[in-house]
């Protein structure tokens, strides 16, 4: 008996030694930031729609602006929340939502901050699912609006507004989308302002006002100028993509070639972590090449999205749609059929799947 | 130190006695072998430490400031210091400096190669993975060989030899390490065998050294006074140290040899016991010295490995309790600790808690960098084993069990991130631990695990490929090859799946290098699966986005993209898609050449580019081939191919109408380049091919190409010498035992052999050596005459066509004198032949075709008519004596229509249109779908029209229904249908369609020229204009071979109409056609095997095969060296698809045969029929 106690004690002691050696920090809130690979750690002491205030263990309070926040890992949050967020980021929305549901039933999710953030995460994943064509836009809209009711002062506010705008736009509610994007453009940061304006230009494009949209995108590009800040550059790229979209809409060889030139610039400059911009740039490149009759190159452009940026769900669906026809044109009808099949099964609600017909 | 290495080695050894002072473990100075298990390895690193920079700047001044007598030790010390710190690159740079410096004494320079070897050896010892170690050891071995060879009597020569032995032993350890990896369990025996071979080789060297050192040591007196005989005493001490070391090396060989057998097996036990005895003997003799302590440690290891744990533990305890505190002693003790932990984890001890505590304590005292070293990883690995075992103890509580397993899993993740022998085992352990934690086999849950597993699968692809390749080479049964192929495909699919899983698990903190590598592997797997688009996308993306640390991977990725585009080019089902692929190939190649111009890949890129251009843009192909560097392995082949392509460019350009032909000086320059490159290629290949070895087929092809150039320049003697003279004579190479059984490919292919014989005949005729010409004629007759059926006629017809083209070229080059000479020489020879009474079918057909060729080449109308008359006589003789000449009725039936067509051709040339017409109508009504008949019929009406009967032009264009004559317009439409049907011969039909359309234009133009009525003239020209413009609007690509001719015709039309002259390119630009997506009917790649009679672009067939293997080899080497990637290069497949270079000449219509829309699959698989063989590309020496 004594031996067994001694053994148990030894194990505990040994584990303590191991854990002490491996554990690097105490459990505290962690703010994952866009601008740094190291999270800002400490106690979150204030939350507003403009950001968070973190009190680190040592040193002064740190104000993290909302436009720099990727995610927050709350002190004491259920461990499963990390996995759920990972699935969300990887566009595995169904899995993410299931995990969020699990997390919600965990008593560790009871603290107000975690609960509120969880509500947003659910709304975000629902919106992601809907925009990707695997969920319903109405549900997404309802959840985002519900969050805005309670989270108007949350650091997630502008992100939520942006998402709601996108959902409205996807649903064809142009005016409502415009309202959300105008709110986004009122954010205090240049990149968010540009994002709001670009999004408004996209609404114009959706309304078939290609010339007005082109001018609006050009204004955003000019506004971004040569600002080297990553977030601003990212928005400039988004505006260039919008501009390319307008050029494609205007049709004609000259327009396509001009768009290709702009897109080449984006692809050369953009960081490979900016997957959203990269994915859309390849899509637009594919469009231009396809319309110019350069099918092989178009296939390659769309394949970039399929192979490298499948997590950008809505764009992945679009790429599959085009691959569904282009593969045949380059002599691979079986791959065309496979792409169409994947579009139907992976994104059944997507407008691209609907375009395929039955 | 540099020139006194032996002394210092001794002093170090002796100073190490009883651990009396600090010792360093340096390969060159104190080559104490450190087993990988305990090697205190550091990564081979490149650390720009400021102190080092300061030292670096300081040293040259020291070197220059000191005289040769004092400078040596400082240089040595500095070098040693660099090595001790692991700054091996700097050590090599420093040696470079010493080598270049003019103030460094000769005795130091003499040992630079030795020092380089030691530096590589030490770097190899410290390298963490087998893939890093092996090349370093190889380089060390190379420099040691260099040193011994240059300085056989140098004091260090013996040591250099011993070092060689140690390197072999080091390499053996790498193999042993590989054999112990779980991922190599399938071919453990192979690794063991390889290791054994290395150990035995090392032992041989050590044994020789041992005997030598023993003898030297024994030569000293037993007693020496240390003070009074100090010098002798020192010498003996040095000799003893060397002897001692030799004994130790031999004992290590025994130990390592034991490792090459399975643990517990008889040979293992025998060798391990023997090793223990040998180590014990050393320890007994030298117990107070460092070497003695090492021997003791290995003795313990031998006991431990034979499960005599108590004995082993006793020895380890003794060593761990050793009072010395020097750096060397610490190294020994760290090593011993690891061995002790292994014992504690042993079934006999099971003291897991102690292992965990001891290892945790040891690890906690190390810096993060030290923890990544292989020794530390070994200790951590033992901790993992202990944690896992403790978790499995029945009395361990569930919570503790989970914590132990989780801690073990975390440690495994750490271990498998760093290179060491524990990497693979940790990876496998991770899966086991996950199963233990989760209760069932689960998919990897994190990127590291998934990527680790994918990496392991990736490594095995090579083995699958090699196995499959070996089976194919050995011509194993189809079923076996299929099984291997299926296994390989399944393995590729599994690898791809695991890589996909890994990429799905990528997190924000996943290292970019790992992400890039996963994508790189994926690109390679896709390439292996022949999914060219996917491989190209990933390859291109990584090549643009890989970080600066992954430059090699970026280049390898670009190479994958390039190879994928090339393969996609070959697989393209339509010309338009091929054009698109070409654009992608060019842009990728440009990027590689611009970004990595000096890399080996740049050379390969040039080769690939050249291969793609072959046959289509020969000049560009030639230029790319000619840029391949002289030090390249494929230089000789590239030179040969450059020559062939220059020749081809010259042949193409020579056949263009004079008005649109390139300046003669360009053509002359190309021909000169062709000759230079071919000579260079031939010389190089000859040099590397022993006389007794069969000549490579490319060499034979090159000789035939050169013979053609030489004949063209009337250097007939040289031609004969080139074709006949040994070694590697062309005539010998083309010879076969049985003429009826010539292979379908290679230089022995009938078409190629006929061409070679014809060149010989041509040269002998040129030399006016009629007897030799007669012999050559007999050779030709033997080769060509054995062809089946109408193929004989076709072969001879092509030979006649060659003669005509030669005459055309000479005339175009203004060499009228040569034309006259050629005509005279042939007339003389033919006259002699015609006198023979024993004419056979073959001789008659050759006479006829040669006269026909002369007729076409003759400038003077009367002379031409005479030649055609002689040709017609011969054809008539054949028809009249058919029963006697060809006894086989079936064969005869096949041959006669072809002869009649040729007769009609001659009659047309003679102006006997009525007679020609009769013959043609008979043929057309009996074989209305025979393209050659239709071409001849339309040509006949066109020529008839030109003779003053303008009304015949319309018949030439629209045909005569009652005669079943289609006319150019219908022929073109018919060909278009054949092209659209996805026929395998689409390329050939496409070329003939260009020809038909062109002739249609010519009919209009000629009609207009002949018309006296202005309205009629304008009407014809307007129709011509409208036809050509319409054609341009529906055609996306103009065949470059026909472009100049169409341009010239268009210019003529516009001038005739009095309209502003623009080129067709300008017209097309103005009304550029939009390319519509073409959905091919079939996905199979078009492989136009047949090229028609007058095609000149064919390859030897063999050459194609040679090229495939050669280029495959190149590419496999490129990618295997670069990134473990092997890529199959298949471009040569395309060389056999070369488009026929159909001559514009109206007379090029081959013997009649029916055009076939599609060949059935079974037909495609069957042995080529006589007809199919007849359709083989016309052999051109330039290919």
Coordinates of C-alpha atoms in Angstrom, one line a residue, chain A residues 3-343:
Chain A
X3 CA 4.6 1.5 -2.2
X4 CA 1.5 2.4 -4.2
X5 CA 1.1 5.7 -2.5
X6 CA 4.8 6.4 -3.1
X7 CA 4.4 5.5 -6.7
X8 CA 1.3 7.8 -7.1
X9 CA 3.2 10.6 -5.4
X10 CA 6.2 10.2 -7.6
X11 CA 4.0 10.3 -10.7
X12 CA 2.4 13.4 -9.6
X13 CA 5.7 15.0 -8.8
X14 CA 7.1 13.9 -12.1
X15 CA 4.2 15.3 -14.0
X16 CA 4.5 18.5 -12.2
X17 CA 8.1 18.7 -13.3
X18 CA 7.1 17.9 -16.9
X19 CA 4.3 20.4 -16.9
X20 CA 6.4 23.1 -15.4
X21 CA 8.9 22.6 -18.1
X22 CA 6.4 22.7 -20.9
X23 CA 3.9 25.2 -19.8
X24 CA 5.0 28.6 -21.0
X25 CA 2.4 31.0 -19.6
X26 CA -0.4 31.4 -17.1
X27 CA -3.9 31.1 -18.3
X28 CA -5.0 34.6 -19.3
X29 CA -7.0 36.3 -22.1
X30 CA -5.1 36.3 -25.4
X31 CA -5.8 38.6 -28.3
X32 CA -4.7 37.2 -31.6
X33 CA -3.7 40.1 -33.8
X34 CA -3.3 40.6 -37.5
X35 CA -0.3 42.7 -37.1
X36 CA 1.7 40.2 -35.0
X37 CA 2.3 36.6 -34.7
X38 CA 2.5 36.9 -31.0
X39 CA -0.8 37.3 -29.1
X40 CA -1.3 40.1 -26.7
X41 CA -1.8 38.5 -23.3
X42 CA -3.3 39.9 -20.3
X43 CA -6.7 40.7 -18.7
X44 CA -9.2 42.4 -21.0
X45 CA -10.4 45.3 -19.0
X46 CA -12.5 47.3 -21.5
X47 CA -14.4 46.5 -24.7
X48 CA -15.8 48.9 -27.2
X49 CA -16.7 48.8 -30.9
X50 CA -13.3 50.4 -31.5
X51 CA -11.3 47.8 -29.7
X52 CA -10.1 46.2 -26.5
X53 CA -8.0 47.2 -23.6
X54 CA -5.7 44.6 -22.3
X55 CA -3.9 44.8 -19.0
X56 CA -0.8 42.7 -19.3
X57 CA 0.9 41.1 -16.3
X58 CA 3.7 43.5 -16.6
X59 CA 3.6 47.0 -18.0
X60 CA 1.0 49.5 -19.1
X61 CA -2.4 48.7 -20.6
X62 CA -2.5 47.9 -24.3
X63 CA -5.3 49.2 -26.5
X64 CA -5.9 46.8 -29.4
X65 CA -7.9 48.4 -32.2
X66 CA -10.8 46.3 -33.5
X67 CA -9.4 46.3 -37.0
X68 CA -6.3 44.5 -35.8
X69 CA -8.2 41.7 -33.9
X70 CA -8.4 38.2 -35.4
X71 CA -9.8 36.5 -32.4
X72 CA -9.8 36.5 -28.7
X73 CA -9.0 33.4 -26.5
X74 CA -10.8 34.1 -23.3
X75 CA -9.4 33.1 -20.0
X76 CA -11.1 29.9 -18.9
X77 CA -12.9 29.3 -22.2
X78 CA -13.7 25.7 -23.1
X79 CA -10.8 24.0 -24.8
X80 CA -13.1 23.0 -27.7
X81 CA -13.6 26.6 -28.7
X82 CA -10.1 26.6 -30.1
X83 CA -10.9 23.7 -32.4
X84 CA -14.2 25.2 -33.3
X85 CA -12.6 28.5 -34.4
X86 CA -10.0 26.5 -36.4
X87 CA -12.8 24.8 -38.3
X88 CA -14.5 28.1 -38.8
X89 CA -11.4 29.6 -40.3
X90 CA -10.9 26.6 -42.5
X91 CA -14.4 27.1 -43.8
X92 CA -15.7 23.9 -42.3
X93 CA -18.8 25.7 -41.1
X94 CA -20.9 22.7 -40.3
X95 CA -18.3 21.3 -38.1
X96 CA -17.6 24.7 -36.6
X97 CA -21.3 25.3 -35.8
X98 CA -21.6 21.8 -34.2
X99 CA -18.6 22.6 -32.0
X100 CA -19.9 26.0 -31.1
X101 CA -23.2 24.3 -30.0
X102 CA -21.1 22.0 -27.8
X103 CA -19.2 24.9 -26.4
X104 CA -22.4 26.8 -25.7
X105 CA -23.7 24.0 -23.5
X106 CA -20.4 23.9 -21.5
X107 CA -20.7 25.8 -18.2
X108 CA -17.3 27.4 -18.9
X109 CA -19.0 29.5 -21.6
X110 CA -21.2 31.2 -19.1
X111 CA -19.1 34.3 -18.5
X112 CA -20.8 37.2 -20.3
X113 CA -17.8 38.0 -22.6
X114 CA -17.5 34.4 -23.8
X115 CA -21.2 34.1 -24.3
X116 CA -21.4 37.3 -26.4
X117 CA -18.4 36.4 -28.4
X118 CA -19.8 32.9 -29.0
X119 CA -23.0 34.5 -30.3
X120 CA -21.0 36.4 -32.8
X121 CA -18.9 33.3 -33.8
X122 CA -22.1 31.4 -34.4
X123 CA -23.5 34.3 -36.5
X124 CA -20.2 34.5 -38.4
X125 CA -20.1 30.8 -39.2
X126 CA -23.8 30.8 -40.3
X127 CA -23.1 33.8 -42.6
X128 CA -20.0 32.0 -43.9
X129 CA -22.0 28.9 -44.6
X130 CA -24.7 30.9 -46.3
X131 CA -22.3 33.0 -48.4
X132 CA -20.6 29.8 -49.5
X133 CA -23.9 28.4 -50.6
X134 CA -24.3 25.7 -48.0
X135 CA -26.7 27.6 -45.7
X136 CA -29.6 30.0 -45.8
X137 CA -29.0 33.7 -46.1
X138 CA -32.1 34.4 -44.1
X139 CA -30.8 32.5 -41.1
X140 CA -27.5 34.3 -41.4
X141 CA -29.2 37.7 -41.6
X142 CA -31.3 36.9 -38.5
X143 CA -28.3 35.9 -36.4
X144 CA -26.2 38.8 -37.5
X145 CA -29.0 41.3 -36.7
X146 CA -29.6 39.6 -33.4
X147 CA -26.0 40.0 -32.5
X148 CA -26.0 43.7 -33.5
X149 CA -28.9 44.2 -31.1
X150 CA -26.7 43.1 -28.2
X151 CA -23.2 43.7 -29.5
X152 CA -23.4 47.3 -30.7
X153 CA -20.5 48.1 -28.4
X154 CA -18.5 45.0 -29.1
X155 CA -15.2 44.9 -30.8
X156 CA -16.9 42.7 -33.3
X157 CA -19.4 45.4 -34.3
X158 CA -17.8 46.5 -37.6
X159 CA -17.0 42.9 -38.6
X160 CA -20.6 42.1 -38.0
X161 CA -21.8 45.1 -40.0
X162 CA -19.6 44.0 -42.9
X163 CA -20.9 40.5 -42.9
X164 CA -24.4 41.6 -42.7
X165 CA -23.8 43.9 -45.7
X166 CA -22.4 40.9 -47.6
X167 CA -25.3 38.8 -46.7
X168 CA -27.8 41.5 -47.8
X169 CA -25.9 41.9 -51.1
X170 CA -25.9 38.2 -51.7
X171 CA -29.7 38.2 -51.1
X172 CA -30.1 41.0 -53.6
X173 CA -31.2 43.5 -51.0
X174 CA -29.0 46.3 -52.4
X175 CA -30.3 49.1 -50.4
X176 CA -30.0 47.3 -47.1
X177 CA -26.5 46.3 -48.1
X178 CA -25.6 49.9 -48.8
X179 CA -26.8 50.9 -45.3
X180 CA -24.5 48.4 -43.7
X181 CA -21.5 49.3 -45.9
X182 CA -22.1 53.0 -45.2
X183 CA -21.9 52.1 -41.5
X184 CA -18.7 50.2 -42.2
X185 CA -17.2 53.2 -44.0
X186 CA -17.8 55.3 -40.9
X187 CA -15.2 53.3 -38.9
X188 CA -12.3 55.3 -37.7
X189 CA -9.6 53.3 -39.6
X190 CA -8.6 53.9 -43.2
X191 CA -8.7 50.3 -44.1
X192 CA -12.3 49.9 -42.8
X193 CA -13.3 53.1 -44.5
X194 CA -11.9 51.8 -47.8
X195 CA -13.5 48.4 -47.2
X196 CA -16.9 50.2 -46.7
X197 CA -16.5 52.2 -49.9
X198 CA -15.4 49.2 -51.9
X199 CA -18.3 47.3 -50.7
X200 CA -20.6 50.2 -51.8
X201 CA -19.0 50.1 -55.2
X202 CA -19.8 46.4 -55.3
X203 CA -23.4 47.2 -54.7
X204 CA -23.3 49.5 -57.7
X205 CA -21.8 46.8 -59.7
X206 CA -24.6 44.4 -58.6
X207 CA -27.0 47.0 -59.8
X208 CA -25.4 46.9 -63.2
X209 CA -23.9 50.4 -62.8
X210 CA -20.5 49.4 -64.1
X211 CA -19.3 52.9 -64.9
X212 CA -20.3 54.3 -61.5
X213 CA -18.8 51.3 -59.8
X214 CA -15.6 51.7 -61.7
X215 CA -15.3 55.3 -60.7
X216 CA -16.0 54.3 -57.1
X217 CA -13.3 51.6 -57.1
X218 CA -10.9 54.0 -58.7
X219 CA -11.6 56.5 -55.9
X220 CA -10.7 53.8 -53.3
X221 CA -7.5 52.9 -55.1
X222 CA -6.5 56.6 -55.1
X223 CA -7.4 56.9 -51.5
X224 CA -5.1 54.0 -50.6
X225 CA -2.3 55.6 -52.6
X226 CA 1.0 54.3 -51.8
X227 CA 0.2 53.6 -48.1
X228 CA 2.4 50.6 -47.2
X229 CA 0.3 49.5 -44.2
X230 CA -0.7 45.9 -44.8
X231 CA -4.4 46.4 -44.1
X232 CA -4.6 49.5 -46.4
X233 CA -2.7 47.7 -49.1
X234 CA -5.1 44.8 -48.7
X235 CA -8.1 47.2 -49.3
X236 CA -6.4 48.7 -52.3
X237 CA -6.0 45.3 -53.7
X238 CA -9.7 44.6 -53.1
X239 CA -10.6 47.8 -54.9
X240 CA -8.4 46.7 -57.8
X241 CA -10.3 43.5 -57.9
X242 CA -13.5 45.4 -58.0
X243 CA -12.2 47.5 -60.8
X244 CA -11.3 44.4 -62.7
X245 CA -14.8 43.1 -62.2
X246 CA -16.1 46.3 -63.7
X247 CA -13.8 46.0 -66.7
X248 CA -14.9 42.4 -67.3
X249 CA -18.5 43.6 -67.1
X250 CA -17.7 46.3 -69.7
X251 CA -16.5 43.5 -72.1
X252 CA -14.1 43.7 -75.0
X253 CA -10.6 42.6 -75.5
X254 CA -9.1 45.9 -74.4
X255 CA -11.0 45.8 -71.1
X256 CA -10.0 42.2 -70.5
X257 CA -6.4 42.9 -71.2
X258 CA -6.4 46.0 -69.0
X259 CA -7.9 43.9 -66.2
X260 CA -5.3 41.2 -66.6
X261 CA -2.6 43.8 -66.2
X262 CA -4.1 45.1 -63.0
X263 CA -4.6 41.6 -61.7
X264 CA -1.0 40.7 -62.5
X265 CA 0.1 43.6 -60.3
X266 CA -2.1 42.4 -57.5
X267 CA -0.8 38.8 -57.7
X268 CA 2.8 40.0 -57.8
X269 CA 2.4 42.2 -54.7
X270 CA -0.1 40.6 -52.4
X271 CA 1.1 38.5 -49.5
X272 CA 0.4 34.8 -49.8
X273 CA -1.4 34.9 -46.5
X274 CA -4.1 37.2 -48.0
X275 CA -6.0 34.3 -49.4
X276 CA -9.2 36.2 -50.0
X277 CA -7.5 38.6 -52.3
X278 CA -5.5 36.0 -54.0
X279 CA -8.5 33.8 -54.6
X280 CA -10.5 36.6 -56.1
X281 CA -7.6 37.8 -58.2
X282 CA -7.2 34.3 -59.7
X283 CA -11.0 34.2 -60.3
X284 CA -10.9 37.4 -62.2
X285 CA -7.8 36.4 -64.1
X286 CA -9.6 33.2 -65.0
X287 CA -12.6 35.2 -66.2
X288 CA -10.5 37.4 -68.5
X289 CA -8.6 34.5 -69.9
X290 CA -11.7 32.6 -70.5
X291 CA -13.3 35.4 -72.3
X292 CA -10.2 35.9 -74.4
X293 CA -10.4 32.3 -75.4
X294 CA -7.3 31.3 -73.6
X295 CA -8.9 28.2 -72.0
X296 CA -5.7 26.5 -70.7
X297 CA -4.6 29.5 -68.9
X298 CA -8.1 30.1 -67.6
X299 CA -8.2 26.6 -66.2
X300 CA -4.9 27.2 -64.4
X301 CA -6.2 30.4 -62.9
X302 CA -9.4 28.8 -61.6
X303 CA -7.4 25.8 -60.4
X304 CA -5.4 28.1 -58.1
X305 CA -8.6 28.7 -56.1
X306 CA -9.6 25.0 -56.1
X307 CA -6.2 23.8 -55.0
X308 CA -4.9 26.6 -52.8
X309 CA -7.8 28.7 -51.6
X310 CA -10.7 26.2 -51.2
X311 CA -11.3 27.7 -47.7
X312 CA -12.6 30.8 -49.5
X313 CA -15.8 29.0 -49.9
X314 CA -17.9 31.3 -52.1
X315 CA -15.0 31.8 -54.5
X316 CA -14.2 28.1 -54.5
X317 CA -17.8 27.5 -55.6
X318 CA -17.3 30.0 -58.4
X319 CA -14.1 28.4 -59.5
X320 CA -15.7 25.0 -59.6
X321 CA -18.5 26.3 -61.7
X322 CA -16.1 27.6 -64.4
X323 CA -13.9 24.5 -64.2
X324 CA -17.1 22.5 -64.8
X325 CA -17.1 23.8 -68.3
X326 CA -13.5 24.6 -69.0
X327 CA -12.1 21.2 -68.3
X328 CA -14.1 19.9 -71.2
X329 CA -12.7 22.6 -73.5
X330 CA -9.2 21.5 -72.7
X331 CA -9.9 17.8 -73.3
X332 CA -10.8 16.6 -69.8
X333 CA -14.6 16.1 -69.8
X334 CA -14.4 13.7 -66.9
X335 CA -12.8 16.4 -64.7
X336 CA -15.4 18.8 -65.8
X337 CA -18.0 16.5 -64.6
X338 CA -16.2 15.9 -61.3
X339 CA -16.0 19.7 -60.7
X340 CA -19.7 20.1 -61.3
X341 CA -20.4 17.2 -59.0
X342 CA -18.3 18.8 -56.3
X343 CA -20.0 22.1 -56.7

